[in-house]
Coordinates of C-alpha atoms and ligand atoms in Angstrom, one line a residue:
M32 CA 108.9 75.7 95.7
A33 CA 110.8 75.3 98.3
R34 CA 114.5 73.9 96.5
D35 CA 113.7 70.2 99.2
G36 CA 110.2 70.3 98.3
T37 CA 108.8 70.3 101.6
I38 CA 105.3 72.2 102.5
D39 CA 105.8 75.3 104.5
L40 CA 102.7 76.7 105.0
I41 CA 98.7 74.8 104.4
I42 CA 95.6 77.5 104.4
R43 CA 92.7 74.4 105.5
G44 CA 88.6 74.6 105.3
G45 CA 88.0 77.3 102.8
K46 CA 85.7 77.5 99.7
I47 CA 88.3 78.1 96.6
V48 CA 87.0 81.0 94.5
S49 CA 88.4 80.6 90.4
P50 CA 86.3 81.9 87.9
S51 CA 84.2 79.1 87.0
S52 CA 84.0 77.2 89.8
T53 CA 83.6 77.6 94.1
I54 CA 85.3 74.5 95.5
E55 CA 86.3 73.5 99.7
G56 CA 89.9 72.3 99.6
D57 CA 92.6 73.1 101.4
V58 CA 96.0 74.6 100.0
A59 CA 99.6 73.7 100.1
I60 CA 102.2 76.4 99.9
S61 CA 106.2 75.3 99.5
G62 CA 108.3 78.5 99.6
E63 CA 106.7 81.2 97.3
T64 CA 104.7 78.8 95.4
I65 CA 101.3 76.8 95.5
A66 CA 102.3 73.0 95.5
A67 CA 98.8 71.3 95.5
V68 CA 95.4 72.5 95.6
T69 CA 93.8 69.2 97.3
A70 CA 90.2 68.1 98.1
P71 CA 89.7 68.6 102.8
G72 CA 91.4 66.8 104.3
M73 CA 94.3 65.2 102.9
L74 CA 97.4 66.8 103.5
A75 CA 99.3 66.0 106.9
T76 CA 99.0 68.0 109.7
I77 CA 102.1 70.8 109.4
A78 CA 103.1 73.4 112.2
N79 CA 102.2 76.4 110.0
E80 CA 98.6 75.9 108.7
I81 CA 96.0 78.3 109.2
D82 CA 92.1 77.7 108.8
A83 CA 89.9 79.0 106.2
M84 CA 87.0 77.5 107.5
G85 CA 83.7 79.3 106.6
R86 CA 85.5 82.0 104.4
H87 CA 86.9 81.8 100.7
I88 CA 89.9 81.8 99.3
L89 CA 90.4 84.0 96.2
P90 CA 93.7 84.6 94.1
G91 CA 95.0 88.5 95.1
A92 CA 93.6 90.8 93.6
I93 CA 95.6 92.7 90.8
D94 CA 95.6 96.4 90.7
S95 CA 96.2 97.8 87.2
H96 CA 96.1 101.3 88.1
V97 CA 97.7 103.1 91.3
H98 CA 99.1 106.0 92.3
F99 CA 102.2 106.0 94.8
R100 CA 103.2 109.3 94.6
E101 CA 107.8 108.0 95.1
P102 CA 109.8 109.6 93.7
G103 CA 108.7 113.5 93.8
Y104 CA 105.2 113.2 95.8
E105 CA 106.3 111.5 99.4
Y106 CA 103.8 113.5 101.3
K107 CA 101.1 111.7 99.9
E108 CA 102.1 108.2 99.2
N109 CA 105.0 106.0 99.3
W110 CA 106.3 102.7 98.2
E111 CA 106.0 101.5 101.9
T112 CA 102.2 102.9 102.5
G113 CA 101.0 102.9 99.4
T114 CA 101.7 98.9 99.4
A115 CA 100.8 98.2 102.6
A116 CA 97.5 99.9 101.9
A117 CA 97.3 97.5 99.0
A118 CA 98.5 94.0 101.1
C119 CA 95.5 95.1 103.9
G120 CA 92.8 95.7 100.9
G121 CA 93.7 92.2 99.3
T122 CA 95.8 93.7 96.5
T123 CA 98.7 91.0 96.2
T124 CA 99.9 92.8 92.6
V125 CA 99.8 96.7 91.4
F126 CA 101.2 98.2 88.7
E127 CA 102.3 101.5 89.2
M128 CA 101.5 105.4 87.5
P129 CA 104.6 107.4 85.6
N130 CA 103.0 110.8 86.5
T131 CA 105.1 111.1 89.7
N132 CA 107.8 113.3 89.9
P133 CA 110.2 113.0 87.8
P134 CA 107.7 111.3 85.8
T135 CA 108.7 107.3 84.8
G136 CA 110.0 108.9 81.2
T137 CA 113.5 108.6 81.7
L138 CA 116.4 105.6 82.3
E139 CA 117.3 107.8 85.3
A140 CA 113.5 108.3 86.4
L141 CA 113.0 104.9 86.1
R142 CA 115.5 103.7 87.7
L143 CA 115.2 105.9 90.8
K144 CA 111.4 104.1 91.3
Q145 CA 113.1 100.3 90.7
E146 CA 115.4 101.6 93.8
R147 CA 112.2 103.0 95.5
A148 CA 110.5 100.3 95.0
A149 CA 112.1 97.5 95.8
A150 CA 113.3 98.6 99.0
Q151 CA 109.6 99.1 100.5
A152 CA 107.3 96.9 98.5
H153 CA 104.9 94.8 100.4
V154 CA 103.0 93.6 97.6
D155 CA 104.5 92.3 94.2
Y156 CA 104.5 95.4 91.3
G157 CA 104.8 96.8 87.9
I158 CA 105.8 100.6 86.7
Y159 CA 104.5 101.7 83.9
G160 CA 107.3 103.4 81.9
L161 CA 105.6 107.4 80.7
L162 CA 104.6 107.0 76.7
D163 CA 104.8 111.4 75.6
E164 CA 105.8 113.9 73.3
D165 CA 110.2 113.7 73.5
N166 CA 110.4 110.1 74.6
I167 CA 109.9 108.2 71.5
D168 CA 113.5 107.7 70.8
I169 CA 114.0 105.5 74.5
L170 CA 110.8 103.1 74.7
E171 CA 112.6 100.4 74.0
D172 CA 115.5 101.4 76.5
L173 CA 112.7 101.6 78.7
I174 CA 111.4 97.6 77.7
A175 CA 115.0 96.8 78.0
A176 CA 115.0 98.7 82.1
G177 CA 112.4 96.7 83.2
V178 CA 108.8 99.0 82.5
S179 CA 105.2 96.5 82.9
G180 CA 103.3 98.5 80.0
F181 CA 103.1 102.2 79.1
K182 CA 100.5 104.8 80.0
C183 CA 99.9 107.6 77.5
F184 CA 97.9 111.2 79.1
M185 CA 95.7 111.5 75.8
G186 CA 94.0 114.1 78.7
N187 CA 95.4 116.5 81.4
T188 CA 95.1 115.0 84.8
F189 CA 97.0 114.8 88.4
G190 CA 101.0 116.4 87.5
N191 CA 99.7 117.9 84.7
L192 CA 101.8 116.0 81.7
P193 CA 101.3 117.6 78.2
A194 CA 99.5 115.2 76.1
P195 CA 101.5 114.0 72.8
S196 CA 100.8 114.8 70.1
D197 CA 99.0 112.3 67.9
G198 CA 102.5 112.0 66.0
A199 CA 103.7 111.3 68.5
M200 CA 101.2 109.0 69.3
L201 CA 101.1 106.8 66.7
E202 CA 104.9 106.8 66.4
G203 CA 105.2 105.2 69.9
F204 CA 102.2 102.9 69.2
E205 CA 104.4 101.3 65.9
I206 CA 107.2 101.0 68.1
L207 CA 105.1 99.5 71.4
A208 CA 103.4 96.6 68.9
R209 CA 106.6 95.1 67.8
H210 CA 107.6 93.9 71.4
G211 CA 104.0 93.3 72.3
Y212 CA 104.1 95.8 74.7
R213 CA 100.3 97.2 76.8
C214 CA 99.5 101.0 76.5
T215 CA 97.0 102.4 79.0
V216 CA 96.0 105.4 78.4
H217 CA 93.9 107.8 80.0
A218 CA 90.9 108.3 77.1
E219 CA 89.7 112.1 77.6
N220 CA 90.2 115.1 75.0
P221 CA 92.6 117.8 76.4
S222 CA 91.5 120.5 74.0
I223 CA 87.5 120.5 74.2
M224 CA 88.7 119.7 78.3
A225 CA 90.8 123.0 78.9
R226 CA 88.1 125.4 76.8
R227 CA 85.3 124.5 78.5
Q228 CA 87.4 124.9 82.1
E229 CA 88.7 127.9 81.4
R230 CA 85.1 129.5 79.6
M231 CA 83.3 127.9 83.1
E232 CA 86.0 129.5 85.2
R233 CA 85.9 132.9 83.6
A234 CA 82.2 132.7 84.7
G235 CA 82.7 132.5 88.0
R236 CA 82.1 128.5 88.1
T237 CA 83.7 126.8 91.5
D238 CA 80.6 124.6 92.0
P239 CA 81.4 120.5 92.2
L240 CA 79.6 119.7 89.0
A241 CA 80.9 121.9 87.2
H242 CA 84.3 119.7 87.4
L243 CA 81.4 117.0 85.6
A244 CA 80.5 119.7 82.6
A245 CA 83.8 120.6 81.5
R246 CA 84.0 116.9 81.0
P247 CA 81.3 115.9 79.2
E248 CA 81.6 112.1 78.1
V249 CA 82.1 112.8 74.1
C250 CA 85.9 113.8 75.9
A251 CA 85.8 110.2 76.4
V252 CA 84.4 108.6 73.5
E253 CA 86.4 110.8 70.6
A254 CA 90.0 109.9 73.1
V255 CA 89.0 105.8 73.2
G256 CA 87.8 106.1 69.7
R257 CA 91.2 108.0 68.5
A258 CA 93.5 104.9 70.9
V259 CA 91.6 102.5 69.1
A260 CA 92.0 103.6 65.7
F261 CA 95.9 103.7 66.5
A262 CA 96.5 100.3 68.6
E263 CA 94.0 98.5 65.4
W264 CA 96.8 100.2 63.0
T265 CA 99.6 99.8 64.3
G266 CA 98.9 96.1 66.4
A267 CA 100.4 97.8 69.3
R268 CA 98.0 96.1 72.5
L269 CA 95.5 99.0 74.3
H270 CA 94.6 98.9 77.8
I271 CA 92.0 102.2 78.6
A272 CA 91.9 103.6 82.4
H273 CA 89.1 103.9 84.6
K274 CA 85.8 103.9 81.7
S275 CA 83.4 105.9 83.7
S276 CA 80.4 106.5 80.7
K277 CA 78.7 104.5 79.4
D278 CA 78.7 106.2 75.9
A279 CA 82.3 105.1 74.3
L280 CA 81.4 101.4 75.1
Y281 CA 80.0 101.2 71.7
I282 CA 83.4 101.5 70.7
L283 CA 85.1 99.1 72.4
K284 CA 82.5 96.4 71.8
D285 CA 82.8 97.0 68.3
A286 CA 86.5 96.7 68.3
K287 CA 86.9 93.8 70.5
A288 CA 84.9 92.3 67.7
R289 CA 86.8 92.8 65.0
G290 CA 90.2 91.2 67.0
V291 CA 91.6 94.2 68.0
D292 CA 94.1 93.5 71.5
V293 CA 92.2 95.9 73.7
T294 CA 91.3 95.5 77.6
V295 CA 89.2 98.3 79.3
E296 CA 88.7 99.2 83.2
T297 CA 86.2 100.5 85.3
C298 CA 86.5 101.2 89.1
P299 CA 84.2 101.2 91.6
H300 CA 83.2 104.6 92.0
Y301 CA 81.8 104.2 88.3
L302 CA 79.8 101.5 89.5
L303 CA 78.5 103.1 92.8
M304 CA 78.3 106.4 92.7
T305 CA 77.2 109.1 90.8
T306 CA 76.7 113.3 90.8
E307 CA 74.1 112.7 93.6
D308 CA 77.1 111.4 96.3
M309 CA 78.7 114.6 94.2
K310 CA 76.6 117.2 95.2
I311 CA 77.0 115.8 99.1
K312 CA 80.5 115.5 99.4
G313 CA 81.8 118.0 96.6
G314 CA 85.9 118.5 96.0
L315 CA 86.4 115.0 98.3
L316 CA 84.8 113.5 94.4
R317 CA 86.8 114.7 91.9
V318 CA 88.3 112.6 89.9
N319 CA 89.6 111.9 86.7
P320 CA 87.3 111.4 84.6
P321 CA 84.4 112.6 86.8
I322 CA 81.9 110.8 88.8
R323 CA 78.8 111.2 86.6
E324 CA 75.3 111.3 86.3
P325 CA 72.6 108.1 87.6
G326 CA 72.3 106.0 84.8
H327 CA 76.1 105.7 83.7
G328 CA 76.9 103.0 86.8
E329 CA 74.4 100.6 85.6
A330 CA 75.6 100.5 82.0
L331 CA 78.9 100.0 83.2
W332 CA 77.9 96.9 85.3
A333 CA 76.2 95.5 82.0
A334 CA 79.5 96.5 80.0
L335 CA 81.6 94.1 82.8
H336 CA 78.9 91.1 82.2
D337 CA 79.4 90.9 78.6
G338 CA 82.6 91.4 78.8
T339 CA 83.5 94.6 76.4
I340 CA 84.8 96.2 80.3
D341 CA 87.1 93.3 81.9
M342 CA 88.0 93.8 85.1
I343 CA 87.9 96.5 87.7
A344 CA 91.2 98.6 88.7
T345 CA 91.1 101.6 91.6
D346 CA 92.6 104.3 90.3
H347 CA 94.3 104.9 93.7
A348 CA 95.3 108.6 94.1
P349 CA 96.0 109.0 96.9
H350 CA 96.3 113.0 98.2
Q351 CA 96.2 115.1 101.4
R352 CA 92.7 116.1 103.4
D353 CA 93.6 120.2 102.7
E354 CA 94.5 119.2 99.0
K355 CA 91.3 118.1 98.7
S356 CA 88.7 120.6 100.5
A357 CA 89.1 123.5 98.6
E358 CA 85.7 125.5 98.7
N359 CA 86.9 126.0 94.5
I360 CA 86.5 123.2 92.9
W361 CA 89.1 123.7 90.9
Q362 CA 92.0 124.0 93.6
C363 CA 90.8 120.9 94.6
D364 CA 93.1 118.3 93.4
C365 CA 91.6 115.0 91.4
G366 CA 91.5 111.2 92.8
F367 CA 91.2 109.4 96.0
P368 CA 92.5 106.8 97.8
G369 CA 91.0 102.8 96.8
V370 CA 93.8 100.0 96.7
E371 CA 92.0 99.1 100.0
T372 CA 88.9 99.4 100.2
Q373 CA 88.3 97.6 96.5
M374 CA 87.6 94.3 97.6
P375 CA 85.5 94.8 100.9
V376 CA 83.5 97.4 98.4
M377 CA 83.3 94.3 95.7
L378 CA 82.4 91.7 98.3
T379 CA 79.6 93.2 99.5
Q380 CA 78.5 94.2 96.3
V381 CA 78.8 89.8 95.7
N382 CA 77.0 89.8 98.8
E383 CA 74.2 92.0 97.2
G384 CA 74.0 89.8 94.1
R385 CA 75.3 92.0 91.5
L386 CA 78.0 89.6 90.6
T387 CA 79.0 86.3 91.7
I388 CA 82.3 85.1 93.7
N389 CA 83.4 83.6 90.7
Q390 CA 82.6 87.1 88.4
Y391 CA 84.9 88.8 91.0
V392 CA 87.5 86.6 90.8
Q393 CA 87.9 86.9 86.8
W394 CA 87.5 90.6 87.1
S395 CA 89.5 91.3 90.2
A396 CA 92.6 88.8 89.2
H397 CA 92.1 86.8 86.2
A398 CA 91.6 89.4 83.8
P399 CA 94.5 91.4 84.7
A400 CA 96.4 88.9 84.7
H401 CA 96.2 87.7 81.5
A402 CA 96.1 91.5 80.4
W403 CA 99.5 91.9 82.1
G404 CA 101.3 88.6 80.6
C405 CA 101.7 87.4 84.0
Y406 CA 99.3 84.1 83.8
P407 CA 99.4 81.5 84.9
N408 CA 102.0 83.2 87.7
K409 CA 99.3 84.6 88.9
G410 CA 95.5 85.3 88.8
V411 CA 94.8 81.9 89.5
I412 CA 94.9 79.2 92.6
Q413 CA 96.3 75.9 91.4
A414 CA 99.7 74.6 91.7
G415 CA 102.9 76.1 90.3
S416 CA 101.4 79.4 90.8
D417 CA 102.5 82.2 92.8
A418 CA 100.8 81.3 96.5
D419 CA 99.2 85.3 95.8
I420 CA 96.2 84.6 98.0
V421 CA 93.6 86.1 99.6
I422 CA 91.6 84.9 102.9
A423 CA 88.4 87.0 102.7
D424 CA 85.2 86.5 104.7
L425 CA 82.0 87.5 103.6
S426 CA 79.7 86.5 107.0
R427 CA 81.4 89.6 108.8
G428 CA 81.9 93.8 107.2
R429 CA 83.1 97.0 109.3
V430 CA 82.0 100.3 108.6
I431 CA 85.5 102.3 106.2
D432 CA 86.7 104.5 108.2
N433 CA 89.2 106.8 106.8
A434 CA 91.1 106.6 110.2
H435 CA 91.9 103.0 109.7
L436 CA 93.8 103.8 105.7
H437 CA 96.8 102.4 105.7
S438 CA 97.9 105.0 102.7
K439 CA 98.9 108.5 104.0
S440 CA 96.1 110.0 102.5
K441 CA 93.4 109.7 105.1
I442 CA 91.0 111.4 102.9
T443 CA 88.4 108.6 101.0
A444 CA 85.5 108.7 99.0
W445 CA 84.2 105.1 100.6
H446 CA 84.5 106.7 104.4
G447 CA 81.5 106.0 106.0
F448 CA 80.5 103.0 103.7
K449 CA 78.8 99.2 105.0
T450 CA 81.3 96.5 104.3
T451 CA 79.5 93.2 104.6
A452 CA 82.9 91.5 104.4
S453 CA 86.5 91.8 105.1
V454 CA 90.1 91.2 104.2
D455 CA 91.2 89.1 106.3
W456 CA 94.6 87.5 105.5
T457 CA 96.9 88.3 102.6
V458 CA 100.0 86.2 101.2
V459 CA 102.7 87.3 98.8
R460 CA 104.1 84.7 97.3
G461 CA 103.9 82.1 99.9
R462 CA 104.6 85.1 103.2
V463 CA 101.8 86.2 105.1
V464 CA 101.5 89.8 104.6
V465 CA 99.0 90.4 106.3
R466 CA 97.5 88.0 109.0
E467 CA 94.2 88.3 110.4
G468 CA 93.6 92.1 109.1
E469 CA 97.2 93.3 110.9
L470 CA 99.9 94.7 108.4
V471 CA 103.0 91.5 109.6
G472 CA 104.7 91.9 106.3
E473 CA 108.5 93.3 106.0
Q474 CA 108.8 96.3 103.2
G475 CA 111.0 95.3 100.7
W476 CA 109.4 91.5 99.9
G477 CA 107.5 92.8 96.7
K478 CA 109.1 91.9 93.9
P479 CA 109.1 93.3 89.9
V480 CA 106.5 90.9 88.2
K481 CA 107.7 88.6 85.6
Q482 CA 105.9 89.0 82.0
Q483 CA 105.5 87.0 79.0
M484 CA 103.2 88.8 77.1
P485 CA 101.6 86.6 74.1
P486 CA 103.8 86.8 70.7
P487 CA 103.7 90.9 68.9
K488 CA 101.3 91.2 66.4
P489 CA 101.8 94.3 64.3
N490 CA 100.1 95.3 61.6
N491 CA 101.4 97.7 58.6
V492 CA 104.5 97.6 59.0
D493 CA 105.8 98.8 55.7
K494 CA 103.5 102.6 57.3
T495 CA 105.4 102.9 60.1
M496 CA 107.3 105.5 60.9
Q497 CA 110.5 102.8 60.8
A498 CA 109.7 102.1 57.6
I499 CA 109.7 105.5 55.6
I500 CA 112.5 107.0 57.3
E501 CA 114.6 104.0 55.3
P502 CA 116.0 105.2 51.7
P503 CA 113.8 103.7 49.1
R504 CA 115.2 100.2 47.5
F505 CA 114.9 100.4 43.7
Ligands
NCD155 C1 95.0 110.4 89.4 C2 95.9 110.8 89.8 O1 95.9 112.2 91.6 O2 97.3 111.0 90.0 N1 94.1 111.5 89.6 C3 92.6 111.5 88.8 O3 91.7 111.9 89.1 N2 92.1 109.7 88.3 C4 95.6 110.8 87.7 C5 94.0 110.3 86.5 O4 94.5 108.5 87.4 O5 93.7 110.1 85.9
ZN156 ZN1 94.2 108.7 84.4

């Protein structure tokens, strides 16, 4: 609330969306916070109003998986351009990954990233700490210094951070379990992938589909199973990044039924693209895990609908055009930008009847807010919550164009995709950051998210590394 309790901004006449309802109404904002949500016409007119008539008012999207590249690869992206892209795409909170240079696995690296983010961010953010072989002893220091959660690269990807041993990973989970922090895993088995890629390279395979052949679904089945086993054993909270295939879903469904605290994301490209697209677009679509054969997308949609997959993230992974354009697939960098296109692409799916607008809010805002301990500060439009709000028009789209992207990466898999919806306004903690599609915010407005994870629930505490290295008591 503004200190004097005055109303600073009213969004009038739109359809306000939550996971369970769509109601016509007005939203009053005081300072950084939603002061009231009322029936239409209840609020006295003020100078600063937005007319949302005919449009939808959504909680800003919360993206659990972005790579903003700074420090270390600023030529690909930085915090200013990455968060500008987020804001223009209706994303008001991002969780940023640690495969920067230096990787965010030390206190110095975390502080450096925190400074860069604080100076440049247009939207709110969380910063992931790295969990790797050598930093288990400082995980608690990283927590104290303000990471939002951790990332464990079980399989290799951009940055080539080596996967920790199972021993280190388990010990890391034991520590995170004591604190209630969630660990996101890149769940692919590295030794299968390395062996396959090496054999194919020796055999001369350099075509785009060789990338898929190097990373078959069993890599994810094995790594998801291992991560779930460690999470269940220790009580650590787990998040599965970028679920791409149908094959490991049964493990996650079972784990959830047993009460394991595991959340799961998928990305628009796994829902909507297949190897048929890869045959046309080649290295541009090289991404980890790979885009798969037809049939996986349908299973991922079904898993969203039955709750096995909780949320949509983007894995925004910007690279330069020449880094995505090599003839030889092994020389193309993995990933492409996505944070700016997620909402228009997914709202287009709403228009096509593949999900309801309420499910969209559940999967893009409500579920991630819960997973990261931000609810009800974020992820909902109600009195007392942060005023993180998007006004979207579901009757007017446009063709996605590389040239319009705010990311430094002007090469997206979505170039040419025709949307039927657009993001018109983005409000971050009460401040208009995007006005009728134009970025008007000032860098540095974004702040670290406030999180309150539920109480920790560690398991098997008598068998942890901490327990066994204490001298036995007789
Ligand atoms: C990501 C990147 O470029 O940082 N690339 C990708 O293919 N998804 C890393 C990752 O999330 O695996
Ligand atoms: Zn990943």
